[in-house]
């Protein structure tokens, strides 16, 4: 028979408390959910999708900013959401909106230990590269590779948000050269 020590009991209770907090993540704004639902529907036209995205000017700006980033290397400037949909396609718009939705639900403030903008740029780049590799290898579910790449460091953001004092302690320990943690 296994008897849990007091320390293990405390750790388990703390973990359960953290999991309850994490499962209550802020939902993405309704418009992101609406756009993702449209992207799942095979009958959605580019015009319908553009109309839905256009309801939220900040979403339009974010998609256009990402579309015009050096990552895509487009020869022409993307100036309208309609053009972004036409050039990037539904799958890439879905990836962008999924990333934005996740970023919105885990919105944290930056501090000296974690720059949120850099964190999400890194996650998006890894996600896009993961999808590209999956596409190049002929994998049918490259969208899953995108999501996997997007989520690969999610624990960092969760710890930063829900266990901030622990996050700070870990960062400070790493600065002093500590490499392993119990």
PDB file of C-alpha atoms in Angstrom:
ATOM      1  CA  UNK A   1       0.000   0.000   0.000  1.00  0.00           C
ATOM      2  CA  UNK A   2       1.253   3.465  -0.937  1.00  0.00           C
ATOM      3  CA  UNK A   3       0.923   6.220   1.656  1.00  0.00           C
ATOM      4  CA  UNK A   4       1.258   9.752   0.327  1.00  0.00           C
ATOM      5  CA  UNK A   5       3.456  12.060   2.375  1.00  0.00           C
ATOM      6  CA  UNK A   6       2.169  15.387   3.632  1.00  0.00           C
ATOM      7  CA  UNK A   7       4.422  17.142   1.121  1.00  0.00           C
ATOM      8  CA  UNK A   8       2.983  15.079  -1.746  1.00  0.00           C
ATOM      9  CA  UNK A   9      -0.550  15.779  -0.546  1.00  0.00           C
ATOM     10  CA  UNK A  10       0.157  19.508  -0.532  1.00  0.00           C
ATOM     11  CA  UNK A  11       1.653  19.317  -4.033  1.00  0.00           C
ATOM     12  CA  UNK A  12      -1.375  17.385  -5.333  1.00  0.00           C
ATOM     13  CA  UNK A  13      -3.830  19.850  -3.764  1.00  0.00           C
ATOM     14  CA  UNK A  14      -1.892  22.798  -5.191  1.00  0.00           C
ATOM     15  CA  UNK A  15      -1.827  21.162  -8.619  1.00  0.00           C
ATOM     16  CA  UNK A  16      -5.586  20.567  -8.500  1.00  0.00           C
ATOM     17  CA  UNK A  17      -6.181  24.198  -7.521  1.00  0.00           C
ATOM     18  CA  UNK A  18      -3.995  25.407 -10.398  1.00  0.00           C
ATOM     19  CA  UNK A  19      -5.799  23.114 -12.863  1.00  0.00           C
ATOM     20  CA  UNK A  20      -9.168  24.553 -11.790  1.00  0.00           C
ATOM     21  CA  UNK A  21      -7.854  28.074 -12.440  1.00  0.00           C
ATOM     22  CA  UNK A  22      -6.318  27.141 -15.797  1.00  0.00           C
ATOM     23  CA  UNK A  23      -9.481  25.430 -17.047  1.00  0.00           C
ATOM     24  CA  UNK A  24     -11.278  28.733 -16.486  1.00  0.00           C
ATOM     25  CA  UNK A  25      -9.305  30.575 -19.162  1.00  0.00           C
ATOM     26  CA  UNK A  26     -10.935  33.652 -20.569  1.00  0.00           C
ATOM     27  CA  UNK A  27     -12.939  32.775 -23.648  1.00  0.00           C
ATOM     28  CA  UNK A  28     -11.878  34.265 -26.937  1.00  0.00           C
ATOM     29  CA  UNK A  29     -13.993  37.184 -28.087  1.00  0.00           C
ATOM     30  CA  UNK A  30     -17.226  36.146 -29.784  1.00  0.00           C
ATOM     31  CA  UNK A  31     -16.051  37.363 -33.191  1.00  0.00           C
ATOM     32  CA  UNK A  32     -13.086  34.960 -33.158  1.00  0.00           C
ATOM     33  CA  UNK A  33     -15.408  32.075 -32.341  1.00  0.00           C
ATOM     34  CA  UNK A  34     -17.791  33.172 -35.107  1.00  0.00           C
ATOM     35  CA  UNK A  35     -14.957  33.345 -37.659  1.00  0.00           C
ATOM     36  CA  UNK A  36     -13.625  29.919 -36.636  1.00  0.00           C
ATOM     37  CA  UNK A  37     -17.142  28.476 -37.005  1.00  0.00           C
ATOM     38  CA  UNK A  38     -17.419  29.966 -40.505  1.00  0.00           C
ATOM     39  CA  UNK A  39     -14.036  28.480 -41.412  1.00  0.00           C
ATOM     40  CA  UNK A  40     -15.308  25.014 -40.437  1.00  0.00           C
ATOM     41  CA  UNK A  41     -18.273  25.327 -42.800  1.00  0.00           C
ATOM     42  CA  UNK A  42     -17.411  24.158 -46.313  1.00  0.00           C
ATOM     43  CA  UNK A  43     -20.184  26.377 -47.699  1.00  0.00           C
ATOM     44  CA  UNK A  44     -18.643  29.613 -46.404  1.00  0.00           C
ATOM     45  CA  UNK A  45     -17.713  31.978 -49.207  1.00  0.00           C
ATOM     46  CA  UNK A  46     -14.701  34.308 -49.063  1.00  0.00           C
ATOM     47  CA  UNK A  47     -17.127  37.239 -49.082  1.00  0.00           C
ATOM     48  CA  UNK A  48     -19.045  35.890 -46.046  1.00  0.00           C
ATOM     49  CA  UNK A  49     -15.793  35.308 -44.199  1.00  0.00           C
ATOM     50  CA  UNK A  50     -14.514  38.806 -45.041  1.00  0.00           C
ATOM     51  CA  UNK A  51     -17.790  40.336 -43.865  1.00  0.00           C
ATOM     52  CA  UNK A  52     -17.555  38.513 -40.512  1.00  0.00           C
ATOM     53  CA  UNK A  53     -13.898  39.444 -39.977  1.00  0.00           C
ATOM     54  CA  UNK A  54     -14.660  43.062 -40.896  1.00  0.00           C
ATOM     55  CA  UNK A  55     -16.987  43.355 -37.883  1.00  0.00           C
ATOM     56  CA  UNK A  56     -13.873  43.700 -35.724  1.00  0.00           C
ATOM     57  CA  UNK A  57     -11.397  46.299 -36.960  1.00  0.00           C
ATOM     58  CA  UNK A  58      -8.676  45.135 -34.555  1.00  0.00           C
ATOM     59  CA  UNK A  59      -8.969  41.629 -36.038  1.00  0.00           C
ATOM     60  CA  UNK A  60      -8.684  43.093 -39.543  1.00  0.00           C
ATOM     61  CA  UNK A  61      -5.567  45.043 -38.552  1.00  0.00           C
ATOM     62  CA  UNK A  62      -3.969  41.976 -36.938  1.00  0.00           C
ATOM     63  CA  UNK A  63      -4.643  39.749 -39.957  1.00  0.00           C
ATOM     64  CA  UNK A  64      -3.347  42.402 -42.365  1.00  0.00           C
ATOM     65  CA  UNK A  65      -0.252  42.975 -40.222  1.00  0.00           C
ATOM     66  CA  UNK A  66       0.512  39.255 -40.179  1.00  0.00           C
ATOM     67  CA  UNK A  67      -0.256  38.963 -43.907  1.00  0.00           C
ATOM     68  CA  UNK A  68       2.225  41.746 -44.689  1.00  0.00           C
ATOM     69  CA  UNK A  69       4.960  40.361 -42.454  1.00  0.00           C
ATOM     70  CA  UNK A  70       8.251  39.293 -44.041  1.00  0.00           C
ATOM     71  CA  UNK A  71       7.369  35.721 -43.101  1.00  0.00           C
ATOM     72  CA  UNK A  72       4.957  35.433 -46.044  1.00  0.00           C
ATOM     73  CA  UNK A  73       7.243  37.327 -48.421  1.00  0.00           C
ATOM     74  CA  UNK A  74       4.400  38.518 -50.624  1.00  0.00           C
ATOM     75  CA  UNK A  75       5.358  40.707 -53.562  1.00  0.00           C
ATOM     76  CA  UNK A  76       2.261  42.919 -53.243  1.00  0.00           C
ATOM     77  CA  UNK A  77       1.056  44.679 -50.127  1.00  0.00           C
ATOM     78  CA  UNK A  78      -2.105  43.147 -48.646  1.00  0.00           C
ATOM     79  CA  UNK A  79      -4.433  46.103 -48.089  1.00  0.00           C
ATOM     80  CA  UNK A  80      -7.828  44.440 -47.656  1.00  0.00           C
ATOM     81  CA  UNK A  81      -9.179  41.484 -45.753  1.00  0.00           C
ATOM     82  CA  UNK A  82     -10.680  40.160 -48.991  1.00  0.00           C
ATOM     83  CA  UNK A  83      -7.233  40.132 -50.606  1.00  0.00           C
ATOM     84  CA  UNK A  84      -5.696  38.473 -47.525  1.00  0.00           C
ATOM     85  CA  UNK A  85      -8.284  35.678 -47.741  1.00  0.00           C
ATOM     86  CA  UNK A  86      -7.690  35.275 -51.470  1.00  0.00           C
ATOM     87  CA  UNK A  87      -3.872  35.207 -51.171  1.00  0.00           C
ATOM     88  CA  UNK A  88      -3.513  33.210 -47.945  1.00  0.00           C
ATOM     89  CA  UNK A  89      -6.555  30.969 -48.248  1.00  0.00           C
ATOM     90  CA  UNK A  90      -8.980  29.677 -45.647  1.00  0.00           C
ATOM     91  CA  UNK A  91      -6.516  27.312 -43.968  1.00  0.00           C
ATOM     92  CA  UNK A  92      -3.953  30.034 -43.308  1.00  0.00           C
ATOM     93  CA  UNK A  93      -6.655  32.455 -42.130  1.00  0.00           C
ATOM     94  CA  UNK A  94      -7.864  29.675 -39.800  1.00  0.00           C
ATOM     95  CA  UNK A  95      -4.330  29.308 -38.432  1.00  0.00           C
ATOM     96  CA  UNK A  96      -4.002  33.045 -37.868  1.00  0.00           C
ATOM     97  CA  UNK A  97      -7.406  33.319 -36.165  1.00  0.00           C
ATOM     98  CA  UNK A  98      -6.672  30.243 -34.015  1.00  0.00           C
ATOM     99  CA  UNK A  99      -3.403  31.813 -32.904  1.00  0.00           C
ATOM    100  CA  UNK A 100      -5.113  35.145 -32.179  1.00  0.00           C
ATOM    101  CA  UNK A 101      -7.874  33.364 -30.283  1.00  0.00           C
ATOM    102  CA  UNK A 102      -5.384  31.522 -28.096  1.00  0.00           C
ATOM    103  CA  UNK A 103      -3.384  34.696 -27.521  1.00  0.00           C
ATOM    104  CA  UNK A 104      -6.554  36.480 -26.449  1.00  0.00           C
ATOM    105  CA  UNK A 105      -7.582  33.764 -23.986  1.00  0.00           C
ATOM    106  CA  UNK A 106      -4.115  33.753 -22.394  1.00  0.00           C
ATOM    107  CA  UNK A 107      -3.504  37.473 -22.448  1.00  0.00           C
ATOM    108  CA  UNK A 108      -0.842  38.253 -19.842  1.00  0.00           C
ATOM    109  CA  UNK A 109       1.007  41.411 -19.037  1.00  0.00           C
ATOM    110  CA  UNK A 110       4.636  41.522 -20.045  1.00  0.00           C
ATOM    111  CA  UNK A 111       7.210  41.985 -17.339  1.00  0.00           C
ATOM    112  CA  UNK A 112      10.976  41.712 -17.033  1.00  0.00           C
ATOM    113  CA  UNK A 113      10.668  37.911 -17.073  1.00  0.00           C
ATOM    114  CA  UNK A 114       8.445  37.361 -20.100  1.00  0.00           C
ATOM    115  CA  UNK A 115       7.695  39.621 -23.057  1.00  0.00           C
ATOM    116  CA  UNK A 116       4.268  38.495 -24.262  1.00  0.00           C
ATOM    117  CA  UNK A 117       4.664  39.902 -27.761  1.00  0.00           C
ATOM    118  CA  UNK A 118       7.941  38.022 -28.286  1.00  0.00           C
ATOM    119  CA  UNK A 119       6.455  34.878 -26.733  1.00  0.00           C
ATOM    120  CA  UNK A 120       3.519  34.821 -29.168  1.00  0.00           C
ATOM    121  CA  UNK A 121       5.661  35.761 -32.171  1.00  0.00           C
ATOM    122  CA  UNK A 122       7.898  32.796 -31.315  1.00  0.00           C
ATOM    123  CA  UNK A 123       4.865  30.497 -30.922  1.00  0.00           C
ATOM    124  CA  UNK A 124       3.417  31.625 -34.256  1.00  0.00           C
ATOM    125  CA  UNK A 125       6.721  31.192 -36.091  1.00  0.00           C
ATOM    126  CA  UNK A 126       7.203  27.684 -34.640  1.00  0.00           C
ATOM    127  CA  UNK A 127       3.608  26.840 -35.572  1.00  0.00           C
ATOM    128  CA  UNK A 128       4.021  28.058 -39.132  1.00  0.00           C
ATOM    129  CA  UNK A 129       7.335  26.259 -39.587  1.00  0.00           C
ATOM    130  CA  UNK A 130       5.805  23.078 -38.143  1.00  0.00           C
ATOM    131  CA  UNK A 131       2.983  23.319 -40.686  1.00  0.00           C
ATOM    132  CA  UNK A 132       5.452  23.945 -43.523  1.00  0.00           C
ATOM    133  CA  UNK A 133       7.503  20.890 -42.562  1.00  0.00           C
ATOM    134  CA  UNK A 134       4.334  18.780 -42.341  1.00  0.00           C
ATOM    135  CA  UNK A 135       3.236  20.068 -45.777  1.00  0.00           C
ATOM    136  CA  UNK A 136       6.669  19.351 -47.259  1.00  0.00           C
ATOM    137  CA  UNK A 137       6.520  15.811 -45.858  1.00  0.00           C
ATOM    138  CA  UNK A 138       3.088  15.307 -47.415  1.00  0.00           C
ATOM    139  CA  UNK A 139       1.249  14.995 -44.119  1.00  0.00           C
ATOM    140  CA  UNK A 140      -2.500  15.429 -44.574  1.00  0.00           C
ATOM    141  CA  UNK A 141      -3.103  16.969 -41.155  1.00  0.00           C
ATOM    142  CA  UNK A 142      -0.595  19.806 -41.304  1.00  0.00           C
ATOM    143  CA  UNK A 143      -3.090  21.959 -39.395  1.00  0.00           C
ATOM    144  CA  UNK A 144      -2.455  19.703 -36.392  1.00  0.00           C
ATOM    145  CA  UNK A 145       1.262  20.404 -36.745  1.00  0.00           C
ATOM    146  CA  UNK A 146       0.427  24.114 -36.718  1.00  0.00           C
ATOM    147  CA  UNK A 147      -1.578  23.755 -33.481  1.00  0.00           C
ATOM    148  CA  UNK A 148       1.171  21.629 -31.920  1.00  0.00           C
ATOM    149  CA  UNK A 149       3.770  24.262 -32.767  1.00  0.00           C
ATOM    150  CA  UNK A 150       1.524  27.007 -31.429  1.00  0.00           C
ATOM    151  CA  UNK A 151       1.001  25.196 -28.128  1.00  0.00           C
ATOM    152  CA  UNK A 152       4.510  23.828 -27.631  1.00  0.00           C
ATOM    153  CA  UNK A 153       5.495  26.415 -24.988  1.00  0.00           C
ATOM    154  CA  UNK A 154       2.028  27.040 -23.587  1.00  0.00           C
ATOM    155  CA  UNK A 155       3.138  25.936 -20.122  1.00  0.00           C
ATOM    156  CA  UNK A 156       5.433  28.945 -19.919  1.00  0.00           C
ATOM    157  CA  UNK A 157       2.519  31.338 -20.356  1.00  0.00           C
ATOM    158  CA  UNK A 158       0.339  29.378 -17.921  1.00  0.00           C
ATOM    159  CA  UNK A 159       3.036  29.361 -15.231  1.00  0.00           C
ATOM    160  CA  UNK A 160       3.704  33.068 -15.823  1.00  0.00           C
ATOM    161  CA  UNK A 161       0.013  33.859 -15.405  1.00  0.00           C
ATOM    162  CA  UNK A 162      -1.083  31.495 -12.635  1.00  0.00           C
ATOM    163  CA  UNK A 163       2.128  30.856 -10.692  1.00  0.00           C
ATOM    164  CA  UNK A 164       3.861  34.164 -11.181  1.00  0.00           C
ATOM    165  CA  UNK A 165       5.950  34.048  -7.994  1.00  0.00           C
ATOM    166  CA  UNK A 166       7.171  30.561  -8.958  1.00  0.00           C
ATOM    167  CA  UNK A 167       7.908  31.818 -12.474  1.00  0.00           C
ATOM    168  CA  UNK A 168       9.967  34.698 -11.088  1.00  0.00           C
ATOM    169  CA  UNK A 169      11.808  32.296  -8.780  1.00  0.00           C
ATOM    170  CA  UNK A 170      12.614  29.950 -11.681  1.00  0.00           C
ATOM    171  CA  UNK A 171      13.857  32.840 -13.836  1.00  0.00           C
ATOM    172  CA  UNK A 172      16.041  34.170 -11.050  1.00  0.00           C
ATOM    173  CA  UNK A 173      17.452  30.688 -10.416  1.00  0.00           C
ATOM    174  CA  UNK A 174      18.278  30.264 -14.089  1.00  0.00           C
ATOM    175  CA  UNK A 175      20.045  33.646 -14.087  1.00  0.00           C
ATOM    176  CA  UNK A 176      22.316  32.373 -11.311  1.00  0.00           C
ATOM    177  CA  UNK A 177      23.170  29.238 -13.272  1.00  0.00           C
ATOM    178  CA  UNK A 178      20.783  26.667 -11.789  1.00  0.00           C
ATOM    179  CA  UNK A 179      19.885  24.072 -14.423  1.00  0.00           C
ATOM    180  CA  UNK A 180      17.729  21.488 -12.631  1.00  0.00           C
ATOM    181  CA  UNK A 181      14.639  21.851 -10.476  1.00  0.00           C
ATOM    182  CA  UNK A 182      12.791  19.471  -8.162  1.00  0.00           C
TER     183      UNK A 182
END
